[in-house]
Amino acid sequence: MKGNSLDLARRAYLLRIMGLGLGALAMAAVLWEGATAWWLWGLLLLHGFIWPHLAFLRTLLRRSALRAERQHLLADALLGAAWLPLIGFNALPSVLVWVLLAANLLVAGGPVLLAKAVAGQLLVVGAMLLAGVGHWQWQTSAFELLSCLPLLLCYPLLWALLSYLGADKPDNGELAIEGGPASIYPMSDWERLVELRFLQCQGDLAAASIILLDMSQARRRRGEQWSSTQMRQLANILALQMRGGDKLGLWGNKGLGLLLPGTRLDAAVVIAERIRQQLTELSRDQGQLGLCAGVAGFSPALRDHHGWLAQAELRLSKAKEAGRNRVVAA
């Protein structure tokens, strides 16, 4: 697992440990005040304190950390719904747990993932009620209210802190675009954005495209490789063709990747051609510049974002084999 994916797994691990641990405390208060079978305490122990570690281990073994966490969040939602009839749909803990689960689902997969989870939760709750499992006791006592406060106070703060520390921030070094509407992301961060976009497209079948730009053939008049200064100049020109939601990042050796959400393949080819023309204009002043671009659109047939990137890399290789200053999309 790459470093960026490992960071994601660790953040999810910390949130799940705190969320389920403090959630189990809230559930335990309701169970304590009712006549509760011993096996329910065992299930609460397994769910609240064992499941987070099992989920983390599974994430480490999976190729895609984002995909694994989406699956784990769906499991969290279904397991959380199963507790609602068991605690009598007690108002405060039931609403609190559901809202926190729903917030995580929205962040990870948007309304589509939330809708899938809600449908599953309704099926779980309906099946339990039809089987005669559960009861109704919606009133929340003072003791139960106090048991919910640690979850209500601590979990959102931890979530906000981890979101701040792990935000997709561009490199603060010399590769930030000066005066442009975007910044260059480090390669690992940009790939993570591609993975997230791929998963979102899988959920709602939205359009998106990738453009990989190779400037390994770029030379100054004296034959040296372009420096970081020239790379910034190129990036600023790329930024002129970018919209607010587009993401530019480092890719490979002296290459750049451009993620275009909501853009079909034909429109992405037009953007790539515009970029090529802009760089051709730049080369008149700063020496010959060879630009090769590979363009790939999202397809539901793709297994994961690695296949999407591989498709763009294959087309980039075709462009390089055919000669400089070319865009290939097939």
Short mmCIF file of C-alpha atoms in Angstrom, two decimals, residues 45-308:
data_model
loop_
_atom_site.label_atom_id
_atom_site.label_comp_id
_atom_site.label_asym_id
_atom_site.label_seq_id
_atom_site.Cartn_x
_atom_site.Cartn_y
_atom_site.Cartn_z
CA LEU A 45 -18.18 -5.60 22.49
CA LEU A 46 -17.41 -7.18 19.12
CA HIS A 47 -18.91 -4.33 17.12
CA GLY A 48 -17.52 -1.46 19.13
CA PHE A 49 -14.04 -2.70 19.98
CA ILE A 50 -13.09 -5.58 17.64
CA TRP A 51 -14.58 -4.59 14.28
CA PRO A 52 -12.44 -1.39 13.89
CA HIS A 53 -9.25 -3.45 14.01
CA LEU A 54 -10.57 -6.04 11.57
CA ALA A 55 -11.61 -3.28 9.15
CA PHE A 56 -8.15 -1.70 9.36
CA LEU A 57 -6.42 -5.02 8.63
CA ARG A 58 -8.71 -5.60 5.65
CA THR A 59 -7.91 -2.12 4.29
CA LEU A 60 -4.19 -2.84 4.50
CA LEU A 61 -4.67 -6.00 2.43
CA ARG A 62 -6.76 -4.35 -0.28
CA ARG A 63 -5.36 -2.73 -3.41
CA SER A 64 -7.66 0.30 -3.15
CA ALA A 65 -7.93 1.85 0.31
CA LEU A 66 -10.75 4.15 -0.81
CA ARG A 67 -12.82 1.29 -2.18
CA ALA A 68 -12.26 -0.74 0.99
CA GLU A 69 -13.31 2.17 3.21
CA ARG A 70 -16.49 2.70 1.20
CA GLN A 71 -17.32 -0.96 1.78
CA HIS A 72 -16.55 -0.62 5.48
CA LEU A 73 -18.77 2.45 5.76
CA LEU A 74 -21.64 0.50 4.21
CA ALA A 75 -21.01 -2.26 6.75
CA ASP A 76 -20.94 0.36 9.54
CA ALA A 77 -24.29 1.71 8.34
CA LEU A 78 -25.96 -1.70 8.27
CA LEU A 79 -24.54 -2.76 11.63
CA GLY A 80 -25.50 0.58 13.15
CA ALA A 81 -29.07 0.22 11.87
CA ALA A 82 -29.32 -3.23 13.46
CA TRP A 83 -28.84 -1.66 16.89
CA LEU A 84 -31.76 0.74 16.56
CA PRO A 85 -34.53 -1.84 17.22
CA LEU A 86 -32.41 -3.39 19.96
CA ILE A 87 -32.31 -0.09 21.88
CA GLY A 88 -35.99 0.60 21.25
CA PHE A 89 -35.26 3.41 18.76
CA ASN A 90 -34.17 5.54 21.73
CA ALA A 91 -34.34 9.04 20.28
CA LEU A 92 -30.99 10.67 21.03
CA PRO A 93 -28.53 7.78 20.51
CA SER A 94 -30.45 6.59 17.43
CA VAL A 95 -30.44 9.99 15.73
CA LEU A 96 -26.86 10.75 16.75
CA VAL A 97 -25.45 7.49 15.45
CA TRP A 98 -27.41 7.71 12.19
CA VAL A 99 -26.38 11.30 11.47
CA LEU A 100 -22.67 10.61 12.06
CA LEU A 101 -22.82 7.52 9.83
CA ALA A 102 -24.66 9.49 7.14
CA ALA A 103 -22.06 12.27 7.24
CA ASN A 104 -19.24 9.78 6.68
CA LEU A 105 -21.13 8.19 3.79
CA LEU A 106 -21.69 11.56 2.13
CA VAL A 107 -18.01 12.45 2.38
CA ALA A 108 -16.88 9.09 1.01
CA GLY A 109 -19.36 8.60 -1.81
CA GLY A 110 -21.88 11.41 -1.99
CA PRO A 111 -25.67 11.02 -2.18
CA VAL A 112 -25.42 7.78 -4.19
CA LEU A 113 -23.53 5.93 -1.46
CA LEU A 114 -25.82 7.39 1.21
CA ALA A 115 -28.89 6.25 -0.72
CA LYS A 116 -27.50 2.70 -0.96
CA ALA A 117 -26.81 2.69 2.76
CA VAL A 118 -30.27 4.02 3.68
CA ALA A 119 -31.94 1.38 1.50
CA GLY A 120 -29.90 -1.31 3.25
CA GLN A 121 -30.70 0.13 6.67
CA LEU A 122 -34.44 0.10 5.96
CA LEU A 123 -34.21 -3.53 4.88
CA VAL A 124 -32.28 -4.46 8.04
CA VAL A 125 -34.66 -2.65 10.39
CA GLY A 126 -37.73 -3.95 8.54
CA ALA A 127 -36.51 -7.54 8.64
CA MET A 128 -35.77 -7.33 12.37
CA LEU A 129 -39.18 -5.87 13.15
CA LEU A 130 -40.93 -8.52 11.06
CA ALA A 131 -38.95 -11.18 12.93
CA GLY A 132 -40.11 -9.73 16.24
CA VAL A 133 -36.64 -8.54 17.24
CA GLY A 134 -36.57 -5.20 19.02
CA HIS A 135 -39.02 -2.97 20.82
CA TRP A 136 -40.15 0.66 21.09
CA GLN A 137 -38.86 2.93 23.86
CA TRP A 138 -37.99 6.25 22.25
CA GLN A 139 -37.70 8.37 25.43
CA THR A 140 -34.12 9.32 26.38
CA SER A 141 -33.26 9.48 30.08
CA ALA A 142 -30.76 11.89 31.64
CA PHE A 143 -28.28 9.04 32.10
CA GLU A 144 -28.58 8.07 28.43
CA LEU A 145 -28.19 11.70 27.37
CA LEU A 146 -24.96 12.04 29.35
CA SER A 147 -23.62 8.84 27.80
CA CYS A 148 -24.08 10.38 24.33
CA LEU A 149 -22.10 13.55 25.11
CA PRO A 150 -18.60 12.04 24.59
CA LEU A 151 -19.57 10.90 21.08
CA LEU A 152 -21.31 14.18 20.31
CA LEU A 153 -18.33 16.27 21.45
CA CYS A 154 -15.24 14.22 20.61
CA TYR A 155 -16.02 12.57 17.28
CA PRO A 156 -16.77 15.74 15.24
CA LEU A 157 -13.63 17.40 16.65
CA LEU A 158 -11.43 14.43 15.74
CA TRP A 159 -13.02 14.30 12.29
CA ALA A 160 -12.33 18.01 11.74
CA LEU A 161 -8.73 17.69 12.97
CA LEU A 162 -7.94 14.69 10.75
CA SER A 163 -9.62 16.36 7.78
CA TYR A 164 -7.41 19.42 8.29
CA LEU A 165 -4.22 17.40 8.69
CA GLY A 166 -4.98 15.13 5.75
CA ALA A 167 -6.55 17.64 3.37
CA ASP A 168 -5.55 17.46 -0.29
CA LYS A 169 -3.26 20.46 -0.11
CA PRO A 170 -0.89 21.34 -2.93
CA ASP A 171 2.81 21.24 -2.42
CA ASN A 172 3.97 24.31 -0.53
CA GLY A 173 7.32 24.21 -2.27
CA GLU A 174 8.51 25.71 -5.52
CA LEU A 175 5.96 24.01 -7.76
CA ALA A 176 2.91 26.05 -6.75
CA ILE A 177 1.43 28.00 -9.65
CA GLU A 178 1.94 31.70 -9.12
CA GLY A 179 -1.06 33.83 -9.95
CA GLY A 180 -3.01 30.94 -11.49
CA PRO A 181 -6.37 29.48 -10.51
CA ALA A 182 -4.87 26.13 -9.52
CA SER A 183 -1.80 24.51 -8.02
CA ILE A 184 0.30 21.48 -8.82
CA TYR A 185 -0.41 18.56 -6.52
CA PRO A 186 2.31 16.07 -5.59
CA MET A 187 2.00 12.85 -7.56
CA SER A 188 0.61 10.76 -4.69
CA ASP A 189 -2.02 13.38 -3.84
CA TRP A 190 -3.07 13.77 -7.47
CA GLU A 191 -3.42 10.00 -7.90
CA ARG A 192 -5.62 9.91 -4.83
CA LEU A 193 -7.86 12.58 -6.40
CA VAL A 194 -8.07 10.42 -9.53
CA GLU A 195 -9.04 7.40 -7.41
CA LEU A 196 -11.71 9.35 -5.57
CA ARG A 197 -13.14 10.71 -8.83
CA PHE A 198 -13.16 7.20 -10.31
CA LEU A 199 -15.18 5.86 -7.39
CA GLN A 200 -17.62 8.76 -7.62
CA CYS A 201 -18.06 8.16 -11.36
CA GLN A 202 -18.73 4.49 -10.66
CA GLY A 203 -21.53 5.53 -8.31
CA ASP A 204 -23.34 8.05 -10.53
CA LEU A 205 -21.85 7.22 -13.99
CA ALA A 206 -20.74 10.83 -14.42
CA ALA A 207 -18.22 11.82 -17.08
CA ALA A 208 -14.56 12.53 -16.32
CA SER A 209 -11.29 12.46 -18.24
CA ILE A 210 -7.55 12.36 -17.63
CA ILE A 211 -4.85 14.07 -19.67
CA LEU A 212 -1.24 12.97 -19.15
CA LEU A 213 1.33 15.41 -20.48
CA ASP A 214 4.92 14.40 -21.11
CA MET A 215 7.61 17.05 -21.42
CA SER A 216 10.63 14.76 -21.21
CA GLN A 217 11.57 15.89 -24.73
CA ALA A 218 11.46 19.53 -23.75
CA ARG A 219 14.80 21.29 -24.09
CA ARG A 220 16.12 24.77 -23.79
CA ARG A 221 18.28 26.19 -26.54
CA ARG A 222 21.44 24.86 -24.90
CA GLY A 223 20.02 21.38 -24.50
CA GLU A 224 19.42 21.29 -20.72
CA GLN A 225 16.30 19.85 -19.12
CA TRP A 226 13.66 22.33 -18.11
CA SER A 227 14.13 23.55 -14.57
CA SER A 228 11.43 23.97 -11.94
CA THR A 229 11.09 27.60 -13.04
CA GLN A 230 10.19 26.58 -16.57
CA MET A 231 7.89 23.89 -15.19
CA ARG A 232 6.03 26.58 -13.28
CA GLN A 233 5.73 28.64 -16.44
CA LEU A 234 4.29 25.67 -18.28
CA ALA A 235 1.92 25.00 -15.40
CA ASN A 236 0.69 28.59 -15.50
CA ILE A 237 -0.14 28.18 -19.18
CA LEU A 238 -1.99 24.94 -18.38
CA ALA A 239 -3.93 26.80 -15.71
CA LEU A 240 -5.36 29.11 -18.37
CA GLN A 241 -7.22 26.11 -19.80
CA MET A 242 -8.39 24.81 -16.43
CA ARG A 243 -11.78 25.26 -14.80
CA GLY A 244 -12.37 25.56 -11.08
CA GLY A 245 -12.80 21.83 -10.43
CA ASP A 246 -9.90 20.60 -12.59
CA LYS A 247 -6.86 19.20 -10.77
CA LEU A 248 -3.27 19.44 -11.99
CA GLY A 249 -0.55 17.22 -10.53
CA LEU A 250 2.90 15.84 -11.09
CA TRP A 251 3.10 12.56 -12.97
CA GLY A 252 6.13 10.47 -13.81
CA ASN A 253 9.42 12.13 -14.73
CA LYS A 254 8.94 15.78 -15.72
CA GLY A 255 5.33 15.06 -16.61
CA LEU A 256 1.99 16.45 -15.51
CA GLY A 257 -1.48 14.98 -15.13
CA LEU A 258 -4.73 16.87 -15.52
CA LEU A 259 -7.97 15.53 -14.02
CA LEU A 260 -11.11 16.90 -15.69
CA PRO A 261 -14.32 16.08 -13.76
CA GLY A 262 -17.52 16.28 -15.76
CA THR A 263 -15.64 16.21 -19.09
CA ARG A 264 -16.21 13.64 -21.81
CA LEU A 265 -13.38 12.27 -23.92
CA ASP A 266 -14.06 14.44 -26.98
CA ALA A 267 -14.12 17.61 -24.90
CA ALA A 268 -10.90 16.55 -23.12
CA VAL A 269 -9.19 16.12 -26.50
CA VAL A 270 -10.14 19.69 -27.40
CA ILE A 271 -8.61 20.92 -24.12
CA ALA A 272 -5.44 18.89 -24.75
CA GLU A 273 -5.11 20.42 -28.21
CA ARG A 274 -5.48 23.90 -26.76
CA ILE A 275 -2.75 23.16 -24.24
CA ARG A 276 -0.51 21.89 -27.03
CA GLN A 277 -1.04 25.09 -29.01
CA GLN A 278 -0.29 27.24 -25.96
CA LEU A 279 2.95 25.36 -25.33
CA THR A 280 3.89 25.69 -28.98
CA GLU A 281 3.56 29.46 -28.62
CA LEU A 282 5.79 29.31 -25.55
CA SER A 283 8.44 27.35 -27.45
CA ARG A 284 8.93 30.21 -29.89
CA ASP A 285 10.49 32.26 -27.11
CA GLN A 286 12.17 29.58 -24.99
CA GLY A 287 13.37 26.95 -27.45
CA GLN A 288 11.82 23.93 -29.07
CA LEU A 289 9.30 22.17 -26.92
CA GLY A 290 7.97 18.68 -27.59
CA LEU A 291 4.62 17.99 -25.96
CA CYS A 292 3.03 14.53 -25.96
CA ALA A 293 -0.42 14.03 -24.47
CA GLY A 294 -2.45 10.91 -23.75
CA VAL A 295 -6.17 11.34 -23.07
CA ALA A 296 -8.50 8.78 -21.45
CA GLY A 297 -12.15 9.11 -20.46
CA PHE A 298 -13.87 7.30 -17.61
CA SER A 299 -15.59 4.05 -18.58
CA PRO A 300 -17.74 1.79 -16.38
CA ALA A 301 -15.85 -1.15 -17.92
CA LEU A 302 -12.68 -0.13 -16.10
CA ARG A 303 -11.97 -2.14 -12.96
CA ASP A 304 -10.26 0.59 -10.97
CA HIS A 305 -8.42 3.88 -11.29
CA HIS A 306 -5.17 2.05 -12.04
CA GLY A 307 -6.73 0.83 -15.29
CA TRP A 308 -7.87 4.37 -16.09
#
